[in-house]
mmCIF file of N, CA and C in Angstrom:
data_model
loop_
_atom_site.group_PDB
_atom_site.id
_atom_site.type_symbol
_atom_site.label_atom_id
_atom_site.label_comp_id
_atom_site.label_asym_id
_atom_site.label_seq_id
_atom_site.Cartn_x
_atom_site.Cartn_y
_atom_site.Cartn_z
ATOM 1 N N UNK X 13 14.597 18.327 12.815
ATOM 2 C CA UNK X 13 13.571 17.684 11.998
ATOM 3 C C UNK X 13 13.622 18.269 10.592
ATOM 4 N N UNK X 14 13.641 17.134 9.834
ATOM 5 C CA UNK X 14 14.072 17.636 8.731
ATOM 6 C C UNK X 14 12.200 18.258 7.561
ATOM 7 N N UNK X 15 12.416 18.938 6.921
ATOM 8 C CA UNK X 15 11.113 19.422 5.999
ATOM 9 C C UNK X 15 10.932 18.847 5.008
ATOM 10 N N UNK X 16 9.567 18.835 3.931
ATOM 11 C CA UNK X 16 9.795 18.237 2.778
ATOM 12 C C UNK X 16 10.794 18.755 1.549
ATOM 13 N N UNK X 17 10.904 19.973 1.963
ATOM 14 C CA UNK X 17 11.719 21.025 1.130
ATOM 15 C C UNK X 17 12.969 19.952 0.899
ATOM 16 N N UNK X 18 13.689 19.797 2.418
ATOM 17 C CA UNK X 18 14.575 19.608 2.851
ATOM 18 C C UNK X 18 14.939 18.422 2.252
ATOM 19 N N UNK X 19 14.224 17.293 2.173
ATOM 20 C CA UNK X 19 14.127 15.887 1.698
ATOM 21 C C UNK X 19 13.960 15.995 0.210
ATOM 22 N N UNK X 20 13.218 17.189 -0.382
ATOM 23 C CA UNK X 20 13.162 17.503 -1.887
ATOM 24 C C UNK X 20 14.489 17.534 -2.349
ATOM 25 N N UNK X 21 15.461 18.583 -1.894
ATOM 26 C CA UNK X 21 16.451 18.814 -2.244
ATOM 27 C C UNK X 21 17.774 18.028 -2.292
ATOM 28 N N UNK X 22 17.534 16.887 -1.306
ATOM 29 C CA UNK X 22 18.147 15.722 -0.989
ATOM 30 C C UNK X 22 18.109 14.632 -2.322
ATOM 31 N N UNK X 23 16.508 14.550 -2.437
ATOM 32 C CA UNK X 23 15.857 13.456 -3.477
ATOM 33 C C UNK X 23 16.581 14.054 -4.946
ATOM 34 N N UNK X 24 16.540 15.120 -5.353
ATOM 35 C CA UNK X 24 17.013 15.948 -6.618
ATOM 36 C C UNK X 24 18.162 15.747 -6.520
ATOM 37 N N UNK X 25 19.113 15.971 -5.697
ATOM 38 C CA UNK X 25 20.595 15.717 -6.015
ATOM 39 C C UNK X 25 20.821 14.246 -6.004
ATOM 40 N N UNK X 26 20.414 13.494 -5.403
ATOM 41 C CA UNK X 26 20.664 11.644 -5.615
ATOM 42 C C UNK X 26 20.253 11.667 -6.564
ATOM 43 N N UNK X 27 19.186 11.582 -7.195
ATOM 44 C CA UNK X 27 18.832 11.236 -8.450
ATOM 45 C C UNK X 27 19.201 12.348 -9.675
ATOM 46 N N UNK X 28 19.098 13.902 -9.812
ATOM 47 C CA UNK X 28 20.097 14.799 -10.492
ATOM 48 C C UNK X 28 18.841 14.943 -11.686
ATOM 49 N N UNK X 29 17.821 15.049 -11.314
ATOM 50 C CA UNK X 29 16.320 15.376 -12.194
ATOM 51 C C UNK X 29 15.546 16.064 -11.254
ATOM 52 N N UNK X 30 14.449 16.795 -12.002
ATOM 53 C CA UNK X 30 13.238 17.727 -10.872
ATOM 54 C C UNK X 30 12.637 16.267 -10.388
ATOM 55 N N UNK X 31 12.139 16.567 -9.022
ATOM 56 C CA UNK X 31 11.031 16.024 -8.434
ATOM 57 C C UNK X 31 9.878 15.667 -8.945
ATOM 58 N N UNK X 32 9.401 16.451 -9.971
ATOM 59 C CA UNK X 32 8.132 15.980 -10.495
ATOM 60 C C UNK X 32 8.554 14.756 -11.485
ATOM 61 N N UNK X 33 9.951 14.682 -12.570
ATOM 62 C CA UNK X 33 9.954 13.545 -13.437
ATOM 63 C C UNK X 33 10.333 12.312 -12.492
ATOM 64 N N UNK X 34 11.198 12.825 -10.891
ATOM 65 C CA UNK X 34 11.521 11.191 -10.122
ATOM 66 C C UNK X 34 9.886 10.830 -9.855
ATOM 67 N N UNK X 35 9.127 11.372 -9.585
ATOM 68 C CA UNK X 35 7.549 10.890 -9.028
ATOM 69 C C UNK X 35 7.164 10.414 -9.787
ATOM 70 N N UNK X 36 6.885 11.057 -11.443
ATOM 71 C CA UNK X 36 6.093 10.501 -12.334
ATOM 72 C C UNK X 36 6.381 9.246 -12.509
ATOM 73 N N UNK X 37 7.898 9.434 -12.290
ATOM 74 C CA UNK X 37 8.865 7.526 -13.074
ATOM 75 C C UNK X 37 7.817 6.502 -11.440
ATOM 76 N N UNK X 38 8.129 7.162 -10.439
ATOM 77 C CA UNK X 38 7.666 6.066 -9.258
ATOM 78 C C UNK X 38 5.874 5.990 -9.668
ATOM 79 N N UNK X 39 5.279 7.054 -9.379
ATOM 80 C CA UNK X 39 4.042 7.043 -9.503
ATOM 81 C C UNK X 39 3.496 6.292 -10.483
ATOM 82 N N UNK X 40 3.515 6.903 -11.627
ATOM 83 C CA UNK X 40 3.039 6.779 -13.150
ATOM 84 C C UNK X 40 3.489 5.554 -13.538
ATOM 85 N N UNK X 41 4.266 5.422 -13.660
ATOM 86 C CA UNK X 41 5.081 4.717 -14.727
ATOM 87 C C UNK X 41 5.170 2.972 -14.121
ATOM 88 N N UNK X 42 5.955 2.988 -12.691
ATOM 89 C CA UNK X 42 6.070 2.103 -12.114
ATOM 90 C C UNK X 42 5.037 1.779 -11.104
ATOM 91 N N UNK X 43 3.947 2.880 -11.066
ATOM 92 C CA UNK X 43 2.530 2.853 -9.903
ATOM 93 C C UNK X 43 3.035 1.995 -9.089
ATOM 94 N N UNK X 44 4.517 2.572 -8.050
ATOM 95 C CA UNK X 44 4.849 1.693 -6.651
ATOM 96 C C UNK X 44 3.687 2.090 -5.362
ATOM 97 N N UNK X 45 3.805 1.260 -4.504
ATOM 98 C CA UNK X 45 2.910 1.795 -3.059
ATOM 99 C C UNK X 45 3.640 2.906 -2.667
ATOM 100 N N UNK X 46 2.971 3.872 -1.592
ATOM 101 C CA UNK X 46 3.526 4.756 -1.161
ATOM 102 C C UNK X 46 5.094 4.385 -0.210
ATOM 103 N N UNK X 47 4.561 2.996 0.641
ATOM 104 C CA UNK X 47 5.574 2.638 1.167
ATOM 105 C C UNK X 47 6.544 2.339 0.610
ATOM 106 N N UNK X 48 6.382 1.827 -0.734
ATOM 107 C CA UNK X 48 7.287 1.406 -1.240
ATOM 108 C C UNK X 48 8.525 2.515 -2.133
ATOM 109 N N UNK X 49 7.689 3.788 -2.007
ATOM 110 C CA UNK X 49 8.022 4.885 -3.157
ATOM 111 C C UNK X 49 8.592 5.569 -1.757
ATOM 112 N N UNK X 50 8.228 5.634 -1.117
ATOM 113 C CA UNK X 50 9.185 6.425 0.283
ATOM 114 C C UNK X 50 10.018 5.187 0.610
ATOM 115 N N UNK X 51 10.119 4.038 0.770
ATOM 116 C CA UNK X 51 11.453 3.435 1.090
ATOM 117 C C UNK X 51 12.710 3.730 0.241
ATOM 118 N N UNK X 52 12.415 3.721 -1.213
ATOM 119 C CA UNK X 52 13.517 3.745 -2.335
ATOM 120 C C UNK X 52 13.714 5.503 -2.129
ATOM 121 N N UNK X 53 12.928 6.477 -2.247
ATOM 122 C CA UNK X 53 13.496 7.756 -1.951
ATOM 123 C C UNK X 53 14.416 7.965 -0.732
ATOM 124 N N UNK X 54 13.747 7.602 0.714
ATOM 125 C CA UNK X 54 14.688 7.317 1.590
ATOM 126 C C UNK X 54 14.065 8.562 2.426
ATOM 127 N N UNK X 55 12.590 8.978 2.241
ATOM 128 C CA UNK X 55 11.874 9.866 3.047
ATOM 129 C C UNK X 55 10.582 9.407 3.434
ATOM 130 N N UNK X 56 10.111 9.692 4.512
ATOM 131 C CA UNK X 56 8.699 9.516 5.025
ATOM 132 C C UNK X 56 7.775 9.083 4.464
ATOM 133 N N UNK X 57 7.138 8.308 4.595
ATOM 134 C CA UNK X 57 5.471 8.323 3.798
ATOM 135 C C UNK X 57 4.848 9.657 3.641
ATOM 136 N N UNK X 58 4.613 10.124 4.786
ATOM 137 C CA UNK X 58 4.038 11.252 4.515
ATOM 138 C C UNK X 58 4.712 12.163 3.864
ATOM 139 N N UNK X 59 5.797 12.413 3.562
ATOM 140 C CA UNK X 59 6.486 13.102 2.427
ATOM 141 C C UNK X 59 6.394 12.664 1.460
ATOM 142 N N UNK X 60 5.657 11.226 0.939
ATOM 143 C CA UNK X 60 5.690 10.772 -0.289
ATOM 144 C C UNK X 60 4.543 11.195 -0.580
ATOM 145 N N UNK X 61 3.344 11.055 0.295
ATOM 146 C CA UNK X 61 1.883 11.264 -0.433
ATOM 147 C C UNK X 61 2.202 12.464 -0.442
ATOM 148 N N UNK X 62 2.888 13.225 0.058
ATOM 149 C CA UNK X 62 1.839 14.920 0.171
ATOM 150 C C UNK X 62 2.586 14.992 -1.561
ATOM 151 N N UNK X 63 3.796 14.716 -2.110
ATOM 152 C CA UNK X 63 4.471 15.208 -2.854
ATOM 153 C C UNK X 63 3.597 14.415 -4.031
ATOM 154 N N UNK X 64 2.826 13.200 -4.094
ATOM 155 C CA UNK X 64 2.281 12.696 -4.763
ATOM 156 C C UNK X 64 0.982 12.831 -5.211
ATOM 157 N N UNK X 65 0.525 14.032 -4.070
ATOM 158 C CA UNK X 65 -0.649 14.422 -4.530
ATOM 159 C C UNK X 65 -0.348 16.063 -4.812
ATOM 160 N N UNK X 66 0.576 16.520 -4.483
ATOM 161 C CA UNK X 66 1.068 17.837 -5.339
ATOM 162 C C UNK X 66 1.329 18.016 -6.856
ATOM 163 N N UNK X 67 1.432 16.832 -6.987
ATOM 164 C CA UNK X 67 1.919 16.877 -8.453
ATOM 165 C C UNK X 67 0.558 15.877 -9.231
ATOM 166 N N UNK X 68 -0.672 15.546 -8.434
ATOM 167 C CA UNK X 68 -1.569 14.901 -8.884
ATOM 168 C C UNK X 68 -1.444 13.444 -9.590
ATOM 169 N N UNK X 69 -0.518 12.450 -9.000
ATOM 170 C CA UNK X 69 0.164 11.276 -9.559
ATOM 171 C C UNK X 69 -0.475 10.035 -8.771
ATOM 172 N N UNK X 70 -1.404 10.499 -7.959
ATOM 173 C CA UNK X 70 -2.441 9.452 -6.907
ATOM 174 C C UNK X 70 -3.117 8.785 -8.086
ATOM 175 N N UNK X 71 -3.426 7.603 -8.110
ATOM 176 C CA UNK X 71 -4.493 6.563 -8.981
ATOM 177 C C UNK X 71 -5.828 7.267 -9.349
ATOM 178 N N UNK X 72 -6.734 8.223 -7.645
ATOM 179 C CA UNK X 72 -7.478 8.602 -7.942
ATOM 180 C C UNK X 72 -7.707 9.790 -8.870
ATOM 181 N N UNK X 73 -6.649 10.635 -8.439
ATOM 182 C CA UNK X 73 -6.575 12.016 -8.776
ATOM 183 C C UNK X 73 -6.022 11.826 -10.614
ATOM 184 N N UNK X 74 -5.267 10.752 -11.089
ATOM 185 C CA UNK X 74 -5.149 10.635 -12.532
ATOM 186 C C UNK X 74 -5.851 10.185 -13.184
ATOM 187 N N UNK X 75 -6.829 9.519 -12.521
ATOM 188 C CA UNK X 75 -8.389 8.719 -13.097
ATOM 189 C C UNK X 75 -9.466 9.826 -13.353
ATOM 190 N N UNK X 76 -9.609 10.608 -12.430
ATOM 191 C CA UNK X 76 -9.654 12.050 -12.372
ATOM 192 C C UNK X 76 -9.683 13.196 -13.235
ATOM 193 N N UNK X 77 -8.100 13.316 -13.451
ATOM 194 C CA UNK X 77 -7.833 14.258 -14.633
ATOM 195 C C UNK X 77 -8.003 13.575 -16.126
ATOM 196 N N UNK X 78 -8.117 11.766 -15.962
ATOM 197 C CA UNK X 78 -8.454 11.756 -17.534
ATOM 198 C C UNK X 78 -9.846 11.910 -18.128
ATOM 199 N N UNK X 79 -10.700 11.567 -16.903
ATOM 200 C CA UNK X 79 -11.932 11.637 -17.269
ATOM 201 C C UNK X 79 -12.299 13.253 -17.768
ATOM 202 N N UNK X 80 -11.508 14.095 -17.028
ATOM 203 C CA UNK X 80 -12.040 15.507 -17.241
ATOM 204 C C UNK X 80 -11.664 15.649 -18.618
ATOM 205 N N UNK X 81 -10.158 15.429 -18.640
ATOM 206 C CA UNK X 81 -9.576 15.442 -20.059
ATOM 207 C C UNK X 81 -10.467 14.858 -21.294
ATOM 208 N N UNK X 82 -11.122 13.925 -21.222
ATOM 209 C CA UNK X 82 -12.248 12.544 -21.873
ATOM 210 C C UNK X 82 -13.492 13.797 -22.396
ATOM 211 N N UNK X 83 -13.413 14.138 -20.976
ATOM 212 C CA UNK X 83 -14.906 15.535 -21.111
ATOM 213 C C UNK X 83 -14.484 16.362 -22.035
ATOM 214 N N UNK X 84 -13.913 17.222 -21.608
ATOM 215 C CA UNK X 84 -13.679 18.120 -22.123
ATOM 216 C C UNK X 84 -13.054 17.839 -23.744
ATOM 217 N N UNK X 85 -12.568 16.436 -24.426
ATOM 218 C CA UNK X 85 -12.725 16.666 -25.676
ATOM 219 C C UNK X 85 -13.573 16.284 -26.072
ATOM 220 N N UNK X 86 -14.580 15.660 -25.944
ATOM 221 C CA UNK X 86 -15.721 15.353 -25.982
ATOM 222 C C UNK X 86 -16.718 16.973 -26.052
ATOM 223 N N UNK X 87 -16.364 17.431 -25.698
ATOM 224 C CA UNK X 87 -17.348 18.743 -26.017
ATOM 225 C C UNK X 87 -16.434 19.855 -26.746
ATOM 226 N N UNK X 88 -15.059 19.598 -26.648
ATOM 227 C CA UNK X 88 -14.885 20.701 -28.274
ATOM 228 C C UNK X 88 -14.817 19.797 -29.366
ATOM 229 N N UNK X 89 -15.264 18.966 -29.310
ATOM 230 C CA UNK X 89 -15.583 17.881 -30.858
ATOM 231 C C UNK X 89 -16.964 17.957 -30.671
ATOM 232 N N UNK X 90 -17.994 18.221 -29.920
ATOM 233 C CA UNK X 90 -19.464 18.768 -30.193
ATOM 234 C C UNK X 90 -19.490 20.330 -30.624
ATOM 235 N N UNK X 91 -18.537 20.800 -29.959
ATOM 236 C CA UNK X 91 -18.268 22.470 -30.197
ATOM 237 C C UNK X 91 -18.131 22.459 -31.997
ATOM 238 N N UNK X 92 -16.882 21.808 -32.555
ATOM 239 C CA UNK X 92 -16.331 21.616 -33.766
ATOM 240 C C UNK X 92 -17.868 21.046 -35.066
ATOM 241 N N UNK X 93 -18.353 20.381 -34.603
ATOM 242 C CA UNK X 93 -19.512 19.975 -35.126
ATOM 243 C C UNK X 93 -20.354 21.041 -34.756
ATOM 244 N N UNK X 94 -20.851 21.544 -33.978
ATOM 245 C CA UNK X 94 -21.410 22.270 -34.284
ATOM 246 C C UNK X 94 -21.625 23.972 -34.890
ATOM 247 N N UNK X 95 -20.100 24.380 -35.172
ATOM 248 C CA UNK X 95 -19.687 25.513 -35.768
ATOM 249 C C UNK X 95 -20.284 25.670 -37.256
ATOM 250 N N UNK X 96 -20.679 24.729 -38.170
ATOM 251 C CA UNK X 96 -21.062 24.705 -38.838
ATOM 252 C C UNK X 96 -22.478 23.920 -39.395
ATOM 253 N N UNK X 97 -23.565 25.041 -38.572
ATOM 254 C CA UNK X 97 -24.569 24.304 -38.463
ATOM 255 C C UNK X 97 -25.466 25.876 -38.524
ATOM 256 N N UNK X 98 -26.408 26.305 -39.442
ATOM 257 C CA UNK X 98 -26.759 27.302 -39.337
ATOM 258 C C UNK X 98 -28.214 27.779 -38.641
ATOM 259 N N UNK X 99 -28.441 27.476 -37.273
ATOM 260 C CA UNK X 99 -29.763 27.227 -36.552
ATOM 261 C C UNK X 99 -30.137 28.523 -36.828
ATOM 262 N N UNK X 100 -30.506 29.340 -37.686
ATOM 263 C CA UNK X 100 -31.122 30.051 -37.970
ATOM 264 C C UNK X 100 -31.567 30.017 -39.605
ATOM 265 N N UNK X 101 -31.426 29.022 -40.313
ATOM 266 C CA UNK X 101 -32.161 29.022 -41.814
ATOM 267 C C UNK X 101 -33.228 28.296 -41.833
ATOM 268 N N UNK X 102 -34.357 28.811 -42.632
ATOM 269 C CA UNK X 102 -35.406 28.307 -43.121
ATOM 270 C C UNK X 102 -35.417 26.393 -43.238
ATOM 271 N N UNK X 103 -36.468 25.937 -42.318
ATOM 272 C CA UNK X 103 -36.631 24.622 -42.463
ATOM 273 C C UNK X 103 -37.884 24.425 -43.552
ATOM 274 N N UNK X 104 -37.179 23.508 -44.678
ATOM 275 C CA UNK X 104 -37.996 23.096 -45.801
ATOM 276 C C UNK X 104 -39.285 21.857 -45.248
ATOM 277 N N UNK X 105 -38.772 21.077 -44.839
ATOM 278 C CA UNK X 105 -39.836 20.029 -44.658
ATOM 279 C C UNK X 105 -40.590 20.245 -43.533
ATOM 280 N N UNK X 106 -40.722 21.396 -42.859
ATOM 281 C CA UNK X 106 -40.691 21.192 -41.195
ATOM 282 C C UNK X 106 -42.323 20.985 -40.664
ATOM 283 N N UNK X 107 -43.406 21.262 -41.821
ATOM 284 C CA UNK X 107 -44.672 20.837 -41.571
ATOM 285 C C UNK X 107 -44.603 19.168 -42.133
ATOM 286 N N UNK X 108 -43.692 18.407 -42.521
ATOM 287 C CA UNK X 108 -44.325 17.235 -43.163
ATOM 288 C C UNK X 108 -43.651 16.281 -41.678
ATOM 289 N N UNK X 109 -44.514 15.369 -41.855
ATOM 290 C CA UNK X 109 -44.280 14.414 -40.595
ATOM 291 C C UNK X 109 -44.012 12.810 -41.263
ATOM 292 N N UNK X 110 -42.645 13.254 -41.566
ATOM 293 C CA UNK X 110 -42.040 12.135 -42.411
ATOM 294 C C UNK X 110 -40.521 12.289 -41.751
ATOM 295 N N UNK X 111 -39.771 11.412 -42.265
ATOM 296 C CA UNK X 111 -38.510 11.046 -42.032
ATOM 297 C C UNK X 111 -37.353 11.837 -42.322
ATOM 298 N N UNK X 112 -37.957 12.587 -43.696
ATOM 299 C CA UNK X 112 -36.944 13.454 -43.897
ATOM 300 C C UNK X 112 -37.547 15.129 -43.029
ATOM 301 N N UNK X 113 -38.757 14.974 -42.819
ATOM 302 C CA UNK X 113 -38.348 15.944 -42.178
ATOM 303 C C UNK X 113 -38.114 15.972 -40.394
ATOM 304 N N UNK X 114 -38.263 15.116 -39.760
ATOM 305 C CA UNK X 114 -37.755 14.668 -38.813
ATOM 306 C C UNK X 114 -36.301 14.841 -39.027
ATOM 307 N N UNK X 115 -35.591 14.359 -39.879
ATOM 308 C CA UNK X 115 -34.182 14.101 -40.044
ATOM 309 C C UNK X 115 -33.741 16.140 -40.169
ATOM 310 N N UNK X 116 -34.857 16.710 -40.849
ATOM 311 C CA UNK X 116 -34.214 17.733 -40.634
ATOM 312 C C UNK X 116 -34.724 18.716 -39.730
ATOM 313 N N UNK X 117 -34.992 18.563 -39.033
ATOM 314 C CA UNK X 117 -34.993 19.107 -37.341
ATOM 315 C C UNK X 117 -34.097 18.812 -36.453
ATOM 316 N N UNK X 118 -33.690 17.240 -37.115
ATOM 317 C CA UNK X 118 -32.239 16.825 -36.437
ATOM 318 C C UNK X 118 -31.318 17.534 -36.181
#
């Protein structure tokens, strides 16, 4: 019985690239079914998902990492904005209950 190792090392020499760029091209690029991405490799399904979620190339798991990715610049562009903001100086308008000083409490 052969391993995924075993079928890794198989898949790398037919094709003559790492494993992670043959997946990305099946996964990513061409988003084939699993069945369909283990028929053309010429290994198991279950050697296709496990290797497809090792390398995080599942629909869910890249929907996933963009949203985090989405997050996370989303808050060092609040970070960036707010580096230059001095919450410790004297507020001028801050008894008047007007617009500008609303605006500067903002």
């Amino acid at each position: 019985m052969m391993t995924n190792k075993d079928y890794q090392e198989i898949v790398e020499k037919k094709y003559g690239k790492p494993l992670k760029e043959i997946m990305y091209e099946l996964c990513v690029i061409r988003d084939v079914v699993p069945w369909e991405g283990a028929s053309e490799l010429g290994v198991p399904k279950s050697t296709f998902l496990s290797w497809r979620n090792k390398f995080r190339f599942g629909p869910i798991q890249r929907r996933a990492d963009f949203a985090r990715q989405m997050r996370d610049n989303t808050i060092n562009k609040y970070k960036q904005e707010l580096e230059d903001i001095d919450f410790e100086r004297d507020f001028i308008y801050k008894d008047e209950k007007t617009i500008r000083g609303f605006k500067e409490i903002m």
